[in-house]
Short mmCIF file of C-alpha atoms in Angstrom, two decimals:
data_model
loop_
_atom_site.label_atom_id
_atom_site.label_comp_id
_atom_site.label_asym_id
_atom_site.label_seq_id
_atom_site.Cartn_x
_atom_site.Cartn_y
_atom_site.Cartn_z
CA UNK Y 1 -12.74 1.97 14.52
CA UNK Y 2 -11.83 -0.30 11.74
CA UNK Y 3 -8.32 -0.03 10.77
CA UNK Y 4 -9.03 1.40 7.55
CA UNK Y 5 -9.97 4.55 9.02
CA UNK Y 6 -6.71 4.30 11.83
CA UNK Y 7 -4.58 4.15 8.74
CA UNK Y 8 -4.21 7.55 7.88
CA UNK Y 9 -4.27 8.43 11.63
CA UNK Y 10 -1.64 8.88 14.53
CA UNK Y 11 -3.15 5.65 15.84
CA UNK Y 12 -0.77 2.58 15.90
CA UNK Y 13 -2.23 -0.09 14.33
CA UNK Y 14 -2.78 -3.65 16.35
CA UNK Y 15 -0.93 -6.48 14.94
CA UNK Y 16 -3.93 -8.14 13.36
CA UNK Y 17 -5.31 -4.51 11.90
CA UNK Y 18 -1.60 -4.28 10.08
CA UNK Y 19 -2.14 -7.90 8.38
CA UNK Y 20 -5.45 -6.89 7.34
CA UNK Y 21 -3.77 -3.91 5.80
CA UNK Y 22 -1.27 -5.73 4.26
CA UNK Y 23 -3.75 -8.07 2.54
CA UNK Y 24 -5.75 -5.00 1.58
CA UNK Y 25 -2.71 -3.74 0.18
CA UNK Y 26 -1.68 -6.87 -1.97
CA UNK Y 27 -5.60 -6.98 -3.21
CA UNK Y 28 -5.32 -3.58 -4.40
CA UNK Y 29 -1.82 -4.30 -5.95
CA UNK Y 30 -3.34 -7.35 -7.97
CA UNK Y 31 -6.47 -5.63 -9.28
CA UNK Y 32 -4.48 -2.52 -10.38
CA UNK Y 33 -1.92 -4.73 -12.42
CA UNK Y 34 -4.87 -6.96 -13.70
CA UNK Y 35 -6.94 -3.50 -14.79
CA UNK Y 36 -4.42 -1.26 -15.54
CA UNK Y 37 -5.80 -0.26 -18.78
CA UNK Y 38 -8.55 0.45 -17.80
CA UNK Y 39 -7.99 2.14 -14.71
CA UNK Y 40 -5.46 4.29 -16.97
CA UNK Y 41 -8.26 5.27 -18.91
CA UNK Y 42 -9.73 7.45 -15.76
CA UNK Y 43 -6.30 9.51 -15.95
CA UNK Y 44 -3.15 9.73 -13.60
CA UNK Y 45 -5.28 10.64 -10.53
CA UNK Y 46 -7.51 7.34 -10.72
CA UNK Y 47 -4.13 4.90 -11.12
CA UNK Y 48 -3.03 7.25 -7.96
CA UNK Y 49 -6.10 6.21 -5.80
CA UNK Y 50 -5.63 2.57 -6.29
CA UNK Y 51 -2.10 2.89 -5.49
CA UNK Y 52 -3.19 4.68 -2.17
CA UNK Y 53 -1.07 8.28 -2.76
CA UNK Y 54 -4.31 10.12 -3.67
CA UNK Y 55 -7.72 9.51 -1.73
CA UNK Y 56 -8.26 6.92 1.42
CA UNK Y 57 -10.18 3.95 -0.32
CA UNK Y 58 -7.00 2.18 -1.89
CA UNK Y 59 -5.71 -0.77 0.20
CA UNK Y 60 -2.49 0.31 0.30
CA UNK Y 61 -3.39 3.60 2.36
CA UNK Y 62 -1.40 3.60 5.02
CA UNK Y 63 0.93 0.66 4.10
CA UNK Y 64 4.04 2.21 5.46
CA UNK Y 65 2.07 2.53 8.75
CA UNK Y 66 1.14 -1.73 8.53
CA UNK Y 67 4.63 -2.51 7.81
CA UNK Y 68 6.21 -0.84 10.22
CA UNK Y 69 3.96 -2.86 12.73
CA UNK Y 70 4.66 -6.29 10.96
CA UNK Y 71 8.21 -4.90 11.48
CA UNK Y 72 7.90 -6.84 15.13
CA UNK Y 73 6.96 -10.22 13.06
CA UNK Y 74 9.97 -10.17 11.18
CA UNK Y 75 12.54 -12.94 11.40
CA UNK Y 76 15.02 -11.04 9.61
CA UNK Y 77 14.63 -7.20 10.67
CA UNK Y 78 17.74 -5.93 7.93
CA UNK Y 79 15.89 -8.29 5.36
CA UNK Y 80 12.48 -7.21 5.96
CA UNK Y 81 13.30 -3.35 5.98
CA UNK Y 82 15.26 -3.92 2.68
CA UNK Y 83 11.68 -4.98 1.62
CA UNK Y 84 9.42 -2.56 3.17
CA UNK Y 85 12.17 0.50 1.98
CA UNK Y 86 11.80 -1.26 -1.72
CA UNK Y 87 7.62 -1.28 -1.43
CA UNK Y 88 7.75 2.21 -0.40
CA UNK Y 89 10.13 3.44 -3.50
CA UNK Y 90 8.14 1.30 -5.62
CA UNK Y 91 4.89 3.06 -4.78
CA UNK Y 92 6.79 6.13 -4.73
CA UNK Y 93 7.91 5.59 -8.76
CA UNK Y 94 4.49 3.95 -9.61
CA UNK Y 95 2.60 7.38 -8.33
CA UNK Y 96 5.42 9.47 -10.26
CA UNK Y 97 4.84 7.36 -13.68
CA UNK Y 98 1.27 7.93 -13.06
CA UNK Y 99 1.39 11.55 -14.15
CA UNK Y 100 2.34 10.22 -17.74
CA UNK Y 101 -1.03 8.12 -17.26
#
């Protein structure tokens, strides 16, 4: 199965299906920022899917879940989950401003 479909599962993601997820994630980041406006315009729900809190088709489904793996690539573990806590709060303040969207 490809690991777009593992993400919302109790699967664990191989180390190459959690850098594909990553990318995936950093693609969705760039088009939301770069269409935000527009993707506004289809309400709080539809800035929601591309940040991957409602629906399964946003790249950053299932981030936590690719982190976590990359977790074991880290060369600083304290740095990196300083990061990864700070992606996940982010995400979790983006989806909350969304409802003023």
């Amino acid at each position: 199965s490809s690991s777009a479909n593992k993400a919302g599962t109790l699967d664990a993601l191989t180390m190459e299906e959690a850098e594909q997820r990553f990318r995936a994630g950093r693609e969705s980041v760039a088009y939301l920022l770069k269409n935000y406006n527009e993707i506004c315009e289809g309400g709080g729900d539809n800035v929601r899917r591309y940040l991957g809190t409602v629906g399964t088709t946003s790249g950053l489904f299932g981030i936590q879940k690719a982190m976590k793996t990359l977790a074991d690539k880290a060369d600083d573990i304290v740095e990196y989950t300083e990061l990864a806590t700070e992606i996940e709060k982010t995400i979790q303040q983006a989806d909350g401003s969304s409802y003023m969207a």
